[in-house]
PDB file of C-alpha atoms and ligand atoms in Angstrom:
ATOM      1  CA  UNK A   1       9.059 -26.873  17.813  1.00  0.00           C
ATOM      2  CA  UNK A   2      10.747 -24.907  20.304  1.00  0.00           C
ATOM      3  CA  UNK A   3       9.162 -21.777  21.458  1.00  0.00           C
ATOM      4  CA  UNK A   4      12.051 -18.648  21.062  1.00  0.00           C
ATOM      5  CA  UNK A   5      12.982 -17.586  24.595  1.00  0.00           C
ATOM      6  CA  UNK A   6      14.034 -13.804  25.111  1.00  0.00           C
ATOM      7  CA  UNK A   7      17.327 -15.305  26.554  1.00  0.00           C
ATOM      8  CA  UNK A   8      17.796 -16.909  22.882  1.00  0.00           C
ATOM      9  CA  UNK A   9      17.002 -13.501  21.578  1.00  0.00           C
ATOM     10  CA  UNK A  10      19.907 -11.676  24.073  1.00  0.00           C
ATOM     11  CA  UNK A  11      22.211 -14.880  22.734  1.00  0.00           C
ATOM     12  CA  UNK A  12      21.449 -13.666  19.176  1.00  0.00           C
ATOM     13  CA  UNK A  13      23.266 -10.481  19.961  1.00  0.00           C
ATOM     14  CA  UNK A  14      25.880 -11.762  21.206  1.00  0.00           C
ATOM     15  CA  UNK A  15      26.635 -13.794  18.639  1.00  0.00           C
ATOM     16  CA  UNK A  16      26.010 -11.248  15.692  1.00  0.00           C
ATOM     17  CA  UNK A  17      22.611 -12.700  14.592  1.00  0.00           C
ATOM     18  CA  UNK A  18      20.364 -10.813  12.933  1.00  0.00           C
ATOM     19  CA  UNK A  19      16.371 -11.250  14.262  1.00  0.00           C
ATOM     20  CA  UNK A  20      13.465 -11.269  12.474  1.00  0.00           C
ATOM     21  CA  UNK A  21      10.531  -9.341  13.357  1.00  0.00           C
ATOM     22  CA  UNK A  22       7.237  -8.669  11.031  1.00  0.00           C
ATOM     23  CA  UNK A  23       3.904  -8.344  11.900  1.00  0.00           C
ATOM     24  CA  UNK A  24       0.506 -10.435  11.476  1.00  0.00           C
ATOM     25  CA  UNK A  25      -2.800  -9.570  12.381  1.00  0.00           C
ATOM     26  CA  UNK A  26      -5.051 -12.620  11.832  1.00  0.00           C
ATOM     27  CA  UNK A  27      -4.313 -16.921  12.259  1.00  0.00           C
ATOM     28  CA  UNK A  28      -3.631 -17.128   8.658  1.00  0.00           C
ATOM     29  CA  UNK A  29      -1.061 -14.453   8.328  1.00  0.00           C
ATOM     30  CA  UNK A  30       0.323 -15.752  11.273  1.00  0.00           C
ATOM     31  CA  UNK A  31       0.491 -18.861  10.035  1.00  0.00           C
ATOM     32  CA  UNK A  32       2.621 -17.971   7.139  1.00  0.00           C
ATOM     33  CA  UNK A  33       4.964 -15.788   8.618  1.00  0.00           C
ATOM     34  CA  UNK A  34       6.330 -18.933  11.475  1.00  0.00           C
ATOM     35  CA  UNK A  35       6.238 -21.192   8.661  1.00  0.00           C
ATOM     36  CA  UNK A  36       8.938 -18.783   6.617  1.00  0.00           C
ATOM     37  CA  UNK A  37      10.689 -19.271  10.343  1.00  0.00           C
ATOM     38  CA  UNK A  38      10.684 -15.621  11.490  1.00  0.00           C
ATOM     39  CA  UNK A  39      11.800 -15.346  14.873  1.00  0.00           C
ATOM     40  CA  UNK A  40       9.477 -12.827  16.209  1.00  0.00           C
ATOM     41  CA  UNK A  41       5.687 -12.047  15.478  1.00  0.00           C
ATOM     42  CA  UNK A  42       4.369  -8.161  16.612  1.00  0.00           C
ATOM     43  CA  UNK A  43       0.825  -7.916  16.315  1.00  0.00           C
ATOM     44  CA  UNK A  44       0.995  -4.481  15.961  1.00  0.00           C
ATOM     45  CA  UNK A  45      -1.082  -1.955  16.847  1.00  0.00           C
ATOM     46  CA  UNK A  46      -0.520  -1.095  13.095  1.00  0.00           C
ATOM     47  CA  UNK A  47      -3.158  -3.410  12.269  1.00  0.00           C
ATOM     48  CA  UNK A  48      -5.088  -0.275  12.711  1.00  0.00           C
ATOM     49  CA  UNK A  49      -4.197   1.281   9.680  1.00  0.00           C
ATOM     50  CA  UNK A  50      -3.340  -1.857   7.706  1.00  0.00           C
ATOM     51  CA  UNK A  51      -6.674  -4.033   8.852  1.00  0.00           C
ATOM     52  CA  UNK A  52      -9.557  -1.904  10.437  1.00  0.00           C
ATOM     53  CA  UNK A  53      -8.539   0.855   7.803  1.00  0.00           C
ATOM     54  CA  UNK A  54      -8.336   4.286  10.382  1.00  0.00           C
ATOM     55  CA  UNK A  55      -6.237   6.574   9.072  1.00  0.00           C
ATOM     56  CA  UNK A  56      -3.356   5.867  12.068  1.00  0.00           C
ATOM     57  CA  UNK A  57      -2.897   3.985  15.194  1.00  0.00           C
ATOM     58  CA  UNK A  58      -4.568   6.495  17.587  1.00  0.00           C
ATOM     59  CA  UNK A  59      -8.159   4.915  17.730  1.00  0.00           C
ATOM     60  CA  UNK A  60      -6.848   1.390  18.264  1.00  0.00           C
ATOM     61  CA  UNK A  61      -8.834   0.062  21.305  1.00  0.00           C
ATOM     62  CA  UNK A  62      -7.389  -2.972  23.792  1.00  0.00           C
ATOM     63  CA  UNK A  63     -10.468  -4.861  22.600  1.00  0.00           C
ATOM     64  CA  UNK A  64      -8.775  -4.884  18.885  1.00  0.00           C
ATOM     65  CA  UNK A  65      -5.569  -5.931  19.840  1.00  0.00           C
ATOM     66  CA  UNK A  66      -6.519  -8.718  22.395  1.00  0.00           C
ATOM     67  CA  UNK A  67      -8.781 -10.197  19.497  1.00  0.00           C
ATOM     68  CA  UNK A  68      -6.156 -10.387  17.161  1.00  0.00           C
ATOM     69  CA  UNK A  69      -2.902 -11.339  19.562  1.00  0.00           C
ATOM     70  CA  UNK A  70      -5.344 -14.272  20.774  1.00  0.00           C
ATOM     71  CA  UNK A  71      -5.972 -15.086  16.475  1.00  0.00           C
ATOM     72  CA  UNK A  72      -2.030 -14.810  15.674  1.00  0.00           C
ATOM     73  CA  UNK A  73      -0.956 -16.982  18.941  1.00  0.00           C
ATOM     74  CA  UNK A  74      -3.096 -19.318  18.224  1.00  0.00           C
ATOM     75  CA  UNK A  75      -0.991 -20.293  14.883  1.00  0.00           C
ATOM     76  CA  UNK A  76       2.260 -19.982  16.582  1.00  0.00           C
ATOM     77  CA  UNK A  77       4.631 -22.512  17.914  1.00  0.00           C
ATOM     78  CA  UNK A  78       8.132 -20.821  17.562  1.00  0.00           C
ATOM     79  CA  UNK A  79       8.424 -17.296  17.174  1.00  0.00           C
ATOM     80  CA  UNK A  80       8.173 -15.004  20.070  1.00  0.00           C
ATOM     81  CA  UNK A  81       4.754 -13.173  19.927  1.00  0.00           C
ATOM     82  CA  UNK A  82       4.954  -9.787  21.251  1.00  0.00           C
ATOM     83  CA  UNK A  83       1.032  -7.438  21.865  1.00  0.00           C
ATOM     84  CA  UNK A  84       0.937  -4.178  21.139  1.00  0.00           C
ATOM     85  CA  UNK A  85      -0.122  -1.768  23.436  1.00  0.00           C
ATOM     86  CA  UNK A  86      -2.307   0.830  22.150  1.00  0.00           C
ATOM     87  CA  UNK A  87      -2.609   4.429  22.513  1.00  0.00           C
ATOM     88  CA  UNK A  88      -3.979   5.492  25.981  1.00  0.00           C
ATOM     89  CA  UNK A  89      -4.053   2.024  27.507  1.00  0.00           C
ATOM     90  CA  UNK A  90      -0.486   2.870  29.518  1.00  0.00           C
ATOM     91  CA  UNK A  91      -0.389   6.319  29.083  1.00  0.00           C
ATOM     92  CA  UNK A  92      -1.968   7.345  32.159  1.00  0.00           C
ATOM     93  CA  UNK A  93      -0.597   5.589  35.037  1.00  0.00           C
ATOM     94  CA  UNK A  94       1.736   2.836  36.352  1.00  0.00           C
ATOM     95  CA  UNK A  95      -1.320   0.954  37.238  1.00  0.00           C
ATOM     96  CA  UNK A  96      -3.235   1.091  34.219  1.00  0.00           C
ATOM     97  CA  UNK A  97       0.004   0.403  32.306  1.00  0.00           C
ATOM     98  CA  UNK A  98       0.338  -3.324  34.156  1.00  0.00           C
ATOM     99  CA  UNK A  99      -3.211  -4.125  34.074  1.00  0.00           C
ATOM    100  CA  UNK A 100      -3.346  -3.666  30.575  1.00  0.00           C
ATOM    101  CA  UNK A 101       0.009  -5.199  29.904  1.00  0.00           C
ATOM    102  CA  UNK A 102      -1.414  -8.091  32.066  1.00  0.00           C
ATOM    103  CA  UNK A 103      -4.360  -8.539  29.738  1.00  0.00           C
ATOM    104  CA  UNK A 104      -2.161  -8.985  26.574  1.00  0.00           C
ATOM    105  CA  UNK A 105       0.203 -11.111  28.273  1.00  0.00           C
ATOM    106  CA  UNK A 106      -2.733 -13.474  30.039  1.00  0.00           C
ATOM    107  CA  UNK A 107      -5.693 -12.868  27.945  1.00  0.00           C
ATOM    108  CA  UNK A 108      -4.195 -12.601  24.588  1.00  0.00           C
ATOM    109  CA  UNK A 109      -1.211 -15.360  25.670  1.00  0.00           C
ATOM    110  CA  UNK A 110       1.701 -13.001  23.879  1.00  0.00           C
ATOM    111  CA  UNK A 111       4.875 -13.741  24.820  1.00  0.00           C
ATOM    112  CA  UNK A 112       5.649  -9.752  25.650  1.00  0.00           C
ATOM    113  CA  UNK A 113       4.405  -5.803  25.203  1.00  0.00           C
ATOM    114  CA  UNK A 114       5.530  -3.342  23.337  1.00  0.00           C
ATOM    115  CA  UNK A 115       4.852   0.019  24.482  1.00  0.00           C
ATOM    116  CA  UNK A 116       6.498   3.452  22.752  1.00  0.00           C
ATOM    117  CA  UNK A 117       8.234   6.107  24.735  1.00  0.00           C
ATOM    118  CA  UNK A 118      11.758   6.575  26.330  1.00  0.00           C
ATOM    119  CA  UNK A 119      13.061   8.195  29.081  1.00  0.00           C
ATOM    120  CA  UNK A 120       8.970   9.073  30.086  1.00  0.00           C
ATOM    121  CA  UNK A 121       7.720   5.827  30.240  1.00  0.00           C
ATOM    122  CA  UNK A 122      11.120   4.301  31.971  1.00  0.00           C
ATOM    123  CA  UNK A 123       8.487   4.076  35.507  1.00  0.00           C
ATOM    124  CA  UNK A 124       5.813   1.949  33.317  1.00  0.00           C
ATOM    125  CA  UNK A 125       8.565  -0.683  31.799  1.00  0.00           C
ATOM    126  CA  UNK A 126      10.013  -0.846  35.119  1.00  0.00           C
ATOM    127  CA  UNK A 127       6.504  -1.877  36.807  1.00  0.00           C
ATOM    128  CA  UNK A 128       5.312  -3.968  33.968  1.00  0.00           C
ATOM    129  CA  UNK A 129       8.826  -6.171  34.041  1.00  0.00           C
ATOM    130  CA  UNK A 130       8.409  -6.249  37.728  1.00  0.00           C
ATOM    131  CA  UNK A 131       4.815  -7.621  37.377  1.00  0.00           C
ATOM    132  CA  UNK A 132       6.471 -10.783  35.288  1.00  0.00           C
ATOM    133  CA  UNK A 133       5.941  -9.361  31.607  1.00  0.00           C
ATOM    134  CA  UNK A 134       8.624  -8.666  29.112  1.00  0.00           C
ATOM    135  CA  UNK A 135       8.538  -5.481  27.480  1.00  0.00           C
ATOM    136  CA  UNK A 136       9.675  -4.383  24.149  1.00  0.00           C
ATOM    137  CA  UNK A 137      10.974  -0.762  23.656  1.00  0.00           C
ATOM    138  CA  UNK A 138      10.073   1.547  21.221  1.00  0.00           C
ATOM    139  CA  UNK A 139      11.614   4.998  20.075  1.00  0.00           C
ATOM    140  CA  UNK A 140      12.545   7.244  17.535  1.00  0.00           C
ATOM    141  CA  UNK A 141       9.286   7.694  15.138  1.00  0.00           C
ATOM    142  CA  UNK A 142       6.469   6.801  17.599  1.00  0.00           C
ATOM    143  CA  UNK A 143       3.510   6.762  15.838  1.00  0.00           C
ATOM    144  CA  UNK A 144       1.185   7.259  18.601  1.00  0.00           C
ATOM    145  CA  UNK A 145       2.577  10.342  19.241  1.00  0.00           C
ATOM    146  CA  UNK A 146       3.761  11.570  15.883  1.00  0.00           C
ATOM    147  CA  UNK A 147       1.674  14.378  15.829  1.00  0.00           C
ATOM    148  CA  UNK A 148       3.988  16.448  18.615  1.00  0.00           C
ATOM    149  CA  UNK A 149       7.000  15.259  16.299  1.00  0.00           C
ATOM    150  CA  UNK A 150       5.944  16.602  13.330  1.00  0.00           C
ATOM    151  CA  UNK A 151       4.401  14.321  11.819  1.00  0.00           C
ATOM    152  CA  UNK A 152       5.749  10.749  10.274  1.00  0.00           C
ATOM    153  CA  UNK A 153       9.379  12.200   9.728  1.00  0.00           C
ATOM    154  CA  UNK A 154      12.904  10.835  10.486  1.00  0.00           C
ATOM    155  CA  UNK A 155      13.539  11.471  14.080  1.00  0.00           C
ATOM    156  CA  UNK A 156      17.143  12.111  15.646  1.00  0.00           C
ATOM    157  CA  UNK A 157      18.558  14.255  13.030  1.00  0.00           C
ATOM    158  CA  UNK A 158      20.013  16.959  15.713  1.00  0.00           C
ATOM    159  CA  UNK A 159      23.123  16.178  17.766  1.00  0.00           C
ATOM    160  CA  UNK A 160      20.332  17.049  20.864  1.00  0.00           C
ATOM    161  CA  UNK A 161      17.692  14.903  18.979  1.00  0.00           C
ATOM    162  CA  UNK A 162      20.281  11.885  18.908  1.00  0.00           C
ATOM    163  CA  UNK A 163      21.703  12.298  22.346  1.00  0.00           C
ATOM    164  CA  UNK A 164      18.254  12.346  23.809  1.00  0.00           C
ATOM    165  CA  UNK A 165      17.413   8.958  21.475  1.00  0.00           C
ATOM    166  CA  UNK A 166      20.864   7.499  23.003  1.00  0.00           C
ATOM    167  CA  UNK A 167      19.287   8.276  26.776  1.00  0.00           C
ATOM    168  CA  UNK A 168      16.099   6.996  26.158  1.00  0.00           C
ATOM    169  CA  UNK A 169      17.263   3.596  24.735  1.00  0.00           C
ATOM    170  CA  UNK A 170      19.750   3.253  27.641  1.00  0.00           C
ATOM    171  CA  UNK A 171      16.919   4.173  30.195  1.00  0.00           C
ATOM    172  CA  UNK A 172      14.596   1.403  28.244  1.00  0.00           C
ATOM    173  CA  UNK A 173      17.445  -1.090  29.089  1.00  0.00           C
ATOM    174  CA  UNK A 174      17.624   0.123  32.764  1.00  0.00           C
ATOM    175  CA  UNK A 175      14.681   0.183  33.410  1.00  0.00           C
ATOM    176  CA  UNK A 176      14.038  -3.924  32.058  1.00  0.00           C
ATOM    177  CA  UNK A 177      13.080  -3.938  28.306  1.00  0.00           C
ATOM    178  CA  UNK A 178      14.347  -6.845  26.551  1.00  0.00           C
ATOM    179  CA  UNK A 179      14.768  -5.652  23.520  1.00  0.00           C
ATOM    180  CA  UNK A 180      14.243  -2.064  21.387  1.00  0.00           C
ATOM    181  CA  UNK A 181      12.483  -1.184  18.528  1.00  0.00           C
ATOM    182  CA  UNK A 182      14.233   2.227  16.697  1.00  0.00           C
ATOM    183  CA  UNK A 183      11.964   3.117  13.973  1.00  0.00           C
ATOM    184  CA  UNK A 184      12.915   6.044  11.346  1.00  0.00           C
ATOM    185  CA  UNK A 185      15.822   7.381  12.908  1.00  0.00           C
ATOM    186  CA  UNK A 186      19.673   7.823  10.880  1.00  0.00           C
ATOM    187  CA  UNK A 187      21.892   4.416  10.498  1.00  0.00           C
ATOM    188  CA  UNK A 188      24.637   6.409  12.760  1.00  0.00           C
ATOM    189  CA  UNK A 189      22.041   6.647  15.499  1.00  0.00           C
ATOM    190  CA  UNK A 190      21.077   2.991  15.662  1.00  0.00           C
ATOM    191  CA  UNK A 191      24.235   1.539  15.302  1.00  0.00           C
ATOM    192  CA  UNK A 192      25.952   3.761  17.941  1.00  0.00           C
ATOM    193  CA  UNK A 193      22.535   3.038  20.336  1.00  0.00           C
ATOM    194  CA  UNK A 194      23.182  -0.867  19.311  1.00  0.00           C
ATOM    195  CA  UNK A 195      26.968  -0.782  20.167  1.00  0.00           C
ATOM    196  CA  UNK A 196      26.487   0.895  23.564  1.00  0.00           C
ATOM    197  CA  UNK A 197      23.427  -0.972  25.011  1.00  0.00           C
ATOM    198  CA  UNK A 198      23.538  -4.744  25.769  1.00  0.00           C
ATOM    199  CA  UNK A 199      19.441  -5.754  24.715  1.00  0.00           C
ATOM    200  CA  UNK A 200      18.712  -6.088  21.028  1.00  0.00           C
ATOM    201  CA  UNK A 201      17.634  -3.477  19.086  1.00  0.00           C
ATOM    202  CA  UNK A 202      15.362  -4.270  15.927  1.00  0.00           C
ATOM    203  CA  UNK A 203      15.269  -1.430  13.408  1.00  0.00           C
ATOM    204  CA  UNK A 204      12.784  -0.331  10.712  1.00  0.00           C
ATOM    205  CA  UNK A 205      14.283   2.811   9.040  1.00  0.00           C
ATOM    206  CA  UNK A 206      16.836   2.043  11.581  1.00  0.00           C
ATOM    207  CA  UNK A 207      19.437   0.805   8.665  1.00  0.00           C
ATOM    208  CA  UNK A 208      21.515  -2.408   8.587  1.00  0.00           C
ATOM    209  CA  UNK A 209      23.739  -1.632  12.029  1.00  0.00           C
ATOM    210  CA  UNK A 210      21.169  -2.553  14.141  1.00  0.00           C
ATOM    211  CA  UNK A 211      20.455  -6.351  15.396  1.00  0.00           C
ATOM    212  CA  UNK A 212      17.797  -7.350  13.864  1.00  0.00           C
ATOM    213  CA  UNK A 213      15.055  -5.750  11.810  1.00  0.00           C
ATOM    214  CA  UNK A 214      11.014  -5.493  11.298  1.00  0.00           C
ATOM    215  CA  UNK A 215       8.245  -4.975   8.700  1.00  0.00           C
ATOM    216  CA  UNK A 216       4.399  -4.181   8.816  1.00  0.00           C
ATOM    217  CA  UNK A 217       3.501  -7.576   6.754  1.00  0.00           C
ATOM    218  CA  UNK A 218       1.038  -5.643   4.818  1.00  0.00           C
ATOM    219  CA  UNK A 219       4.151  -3.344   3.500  1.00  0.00           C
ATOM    220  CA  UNK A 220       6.376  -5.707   2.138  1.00  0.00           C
ATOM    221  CA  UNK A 221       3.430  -7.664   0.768  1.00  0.00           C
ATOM    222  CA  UNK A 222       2.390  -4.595  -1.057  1.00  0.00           C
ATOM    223  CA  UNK A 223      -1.162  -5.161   0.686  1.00  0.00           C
ATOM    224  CA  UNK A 224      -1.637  -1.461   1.891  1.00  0.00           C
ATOM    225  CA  UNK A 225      -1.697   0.723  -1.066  1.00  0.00           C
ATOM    226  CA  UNK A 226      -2.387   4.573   1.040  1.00  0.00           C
ATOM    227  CA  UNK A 227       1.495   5.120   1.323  1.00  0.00           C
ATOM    228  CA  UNK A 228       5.015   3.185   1.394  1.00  0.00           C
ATOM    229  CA  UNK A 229       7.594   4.351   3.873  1.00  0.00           C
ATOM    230  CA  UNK A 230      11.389   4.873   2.465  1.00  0.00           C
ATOM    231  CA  UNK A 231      12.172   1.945   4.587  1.00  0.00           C
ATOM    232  CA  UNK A 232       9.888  -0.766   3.105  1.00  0.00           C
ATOM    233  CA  UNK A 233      11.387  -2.935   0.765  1.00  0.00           C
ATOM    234  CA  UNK A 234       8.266  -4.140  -1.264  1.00  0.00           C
ATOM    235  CA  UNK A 235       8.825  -8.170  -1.960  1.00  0.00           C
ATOM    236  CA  UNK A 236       5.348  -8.826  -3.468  1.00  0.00           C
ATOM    237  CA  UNK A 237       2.753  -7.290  -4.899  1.00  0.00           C
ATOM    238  CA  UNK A 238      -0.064  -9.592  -3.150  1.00  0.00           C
ATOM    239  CA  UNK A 239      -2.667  -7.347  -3.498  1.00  0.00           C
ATOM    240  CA  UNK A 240      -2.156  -7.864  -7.857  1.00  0.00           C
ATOM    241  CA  UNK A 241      -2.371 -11.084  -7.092  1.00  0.00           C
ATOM    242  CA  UNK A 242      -5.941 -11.308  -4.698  1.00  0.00           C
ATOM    243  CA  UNK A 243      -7.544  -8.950  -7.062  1.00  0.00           C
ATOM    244  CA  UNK A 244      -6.849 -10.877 -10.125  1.00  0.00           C
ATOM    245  CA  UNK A 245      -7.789 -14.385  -8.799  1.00  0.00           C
ATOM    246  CA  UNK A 246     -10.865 -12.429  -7.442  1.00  0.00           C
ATOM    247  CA  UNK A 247     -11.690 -10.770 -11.052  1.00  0.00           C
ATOM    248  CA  UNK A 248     -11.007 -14.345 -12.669  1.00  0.00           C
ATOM    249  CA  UNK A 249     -13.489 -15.647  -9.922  1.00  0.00           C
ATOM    250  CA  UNK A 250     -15.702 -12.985 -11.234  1.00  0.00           C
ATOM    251  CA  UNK A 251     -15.608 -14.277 -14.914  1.00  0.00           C
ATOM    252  CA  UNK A 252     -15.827 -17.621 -14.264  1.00  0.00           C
ATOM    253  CA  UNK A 253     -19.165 -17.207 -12.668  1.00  0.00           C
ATOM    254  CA  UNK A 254     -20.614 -14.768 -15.156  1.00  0.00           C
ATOM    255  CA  UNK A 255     -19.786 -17.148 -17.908  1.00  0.00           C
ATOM    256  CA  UNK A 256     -20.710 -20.577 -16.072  1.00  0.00           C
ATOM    257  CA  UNK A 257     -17.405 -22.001 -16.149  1.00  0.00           C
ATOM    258  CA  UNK A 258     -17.057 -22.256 -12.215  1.00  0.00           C
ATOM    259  CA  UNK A 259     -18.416 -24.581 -10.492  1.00  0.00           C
ATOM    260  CA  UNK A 260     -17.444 -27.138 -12.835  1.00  0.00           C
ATOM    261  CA  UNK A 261     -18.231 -30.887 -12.153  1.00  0.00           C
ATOM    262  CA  UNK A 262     -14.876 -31.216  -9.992  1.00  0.00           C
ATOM    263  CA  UNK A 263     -16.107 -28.473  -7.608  1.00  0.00           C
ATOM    264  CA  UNK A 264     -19.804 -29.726  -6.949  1.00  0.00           C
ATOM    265  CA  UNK A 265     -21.611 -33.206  -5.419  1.00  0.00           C
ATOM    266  CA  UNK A 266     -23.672 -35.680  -7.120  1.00  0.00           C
ATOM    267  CA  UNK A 267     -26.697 -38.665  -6.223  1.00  0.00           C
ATOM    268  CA  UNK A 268     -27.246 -41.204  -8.082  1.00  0.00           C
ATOM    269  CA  UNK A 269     -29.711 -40.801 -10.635  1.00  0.00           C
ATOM    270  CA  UNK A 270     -31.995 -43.352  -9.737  1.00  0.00           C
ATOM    271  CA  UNK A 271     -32.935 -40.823  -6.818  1.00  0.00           C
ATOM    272  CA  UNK A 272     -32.762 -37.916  -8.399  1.00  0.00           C
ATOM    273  CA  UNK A 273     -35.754 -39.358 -10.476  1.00  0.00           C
ATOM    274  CA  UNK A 274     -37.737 -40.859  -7.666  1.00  0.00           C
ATOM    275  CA  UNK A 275     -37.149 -37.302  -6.091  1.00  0.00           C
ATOM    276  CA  UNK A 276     -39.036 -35.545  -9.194  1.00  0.00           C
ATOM    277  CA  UNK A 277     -41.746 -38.239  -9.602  1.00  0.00           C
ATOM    278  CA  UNK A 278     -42.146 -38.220  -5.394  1.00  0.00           C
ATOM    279  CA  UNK A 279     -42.452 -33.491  -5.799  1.00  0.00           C
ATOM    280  CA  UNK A 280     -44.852 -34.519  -8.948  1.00  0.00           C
ATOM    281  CA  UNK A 281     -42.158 -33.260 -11.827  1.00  0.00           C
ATOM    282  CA  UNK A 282     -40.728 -34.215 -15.044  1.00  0.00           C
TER     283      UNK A 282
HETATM  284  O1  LIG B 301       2.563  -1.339  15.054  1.00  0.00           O
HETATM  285  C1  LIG B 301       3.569  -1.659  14.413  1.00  0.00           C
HETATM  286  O2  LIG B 301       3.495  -2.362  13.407  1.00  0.00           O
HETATM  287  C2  LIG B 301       4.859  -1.196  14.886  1.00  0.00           C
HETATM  288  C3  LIG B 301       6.029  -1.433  14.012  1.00  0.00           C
HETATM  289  C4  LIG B 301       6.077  -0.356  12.999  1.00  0.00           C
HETATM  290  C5  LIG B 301       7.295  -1.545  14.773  1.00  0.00           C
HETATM  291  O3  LIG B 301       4.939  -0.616  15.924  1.00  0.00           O
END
């Protein structure tokens, strides 16, 4: 199969194609996720929240997210695997930005970076495209940073608020991202930010004008039971499912029923006796 180049992505676009972007975490969710054929895989650094269990994405170290980018691109042919970059590994400087972007990229083997920020971290895309490494915008609800927004709220609700989310998204495309994330912003917003820049943008609370969209996996699953954005659409309640296999599991035990013969290994009887008579038992 046919790894998805960005330049496929860009033709997408063009051609009025939606993308599809969710998130895995591990090989296994990975797995399932290229095999429904979703054309791009974010191991995001939401895995903090949704897989270590911290109560955001703040404490995510570069350790976390190389281990699982290297898990998830190990079970992908196809989709496009972009590595989050977490908090404080590009916030400081240009230099730390690409060296960290360069372990994701040749460590972890993902096909990009995603990094959040506009206008303010224009210098860092710039750098990190120039070092070989795609990058993948994000704006609008950062959750990084949502504690100087006001917590996890709809951004770009103010004609100011929206013009500045227009300017960032067009200095993301200046400045070399490939494609934009807009996360929790109005359906007005995104579209008019889609019409006017040429790179994708992928929405999640972004509404249906953008050009493609993306989930947390453990959302639309209904695996993470703290809290459900407005924008998840809920397609399965997995987590019903694990717990009641897991309680049947339980039962089964308790009562002897599992393992039955079809679940266990046999010798022949002649040397199961020859093994008592040889350990001097009946
Ligand atoms: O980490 C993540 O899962 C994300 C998505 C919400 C876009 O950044």
């Amino acid at each position: 199969m046919n790894k998805l180049m960005i330049s496929d992505l860009l033709k997408m676009k063009e051609e009025g194609k939606k993308i599809t972007m969710i998130t895995a975490y591990s090989f296994p969710q990975a797995m399932v996720v290229e095999e429904a054929g979703v054309d791009m895989i974010l191991v995001g650094d939401s895995l903090g929240m949704v897989e270590l269990g911290y109560k955001d994405t703040v404490p995510v170290t570069m350790d976390e997210m190389l281990h699982h980018t290297k898990a998830v691109v190990r079970a992908v042919e196809r989709a496009h695997v972009c590595g989050d970059m977490p908090f404080m590994s590009y916030n400081i400087s240009v230099e730390q930005a690409v060296t960290n972007a360069g372990l994701l990229y040749k460590e972890g083997g993902a096909d990009s970076v995603k990094l959040e920020g506009g206008q303010e971290m224009a210098d860092k895309v710039t750098a990190i495209c120039r070092a070989g490494i795609p990058v993948l915008g994000h704006i609008g609800l950062t959750p990084q940073t949502a504690n100087l927004l006001g917590g996890f709220k709809v951004q770009g609700k103010s004609l100011e608020a929206a013009r500045k989310l227009v300017e960032d998204a067009e200095a993301l495309e200046d400045a070399g991202a490939f494609a934009i994330v807009l996360e929790a912003i109005p359906g007005q917003v995104a579209s008019l930010i889609t019409e006017r820049i040429k790179i994708p943008t992928i929405g999640i609370g972004g509404g249906a004008g953008c050009d493609g969209q993306v989930l947390v996996l453990h959302d639309m699953l209904g695996l993470f039971k703290r809290f459900t954005p407005k924008f998840v659409k809920v397609y399965a309640d997995v987590y019903s499912i694990e717990v009641n296999a897991v309680k049947k599991y339980i039962e089964e035990v308790q009562k002897g029923i599992f393992p039955s013969d079809e679940h266990s290994f046999t010798m022949k009887e002649e040397v199961v006796k020859e093994l008592f008579k040889a350990l001097g038992m009946k």
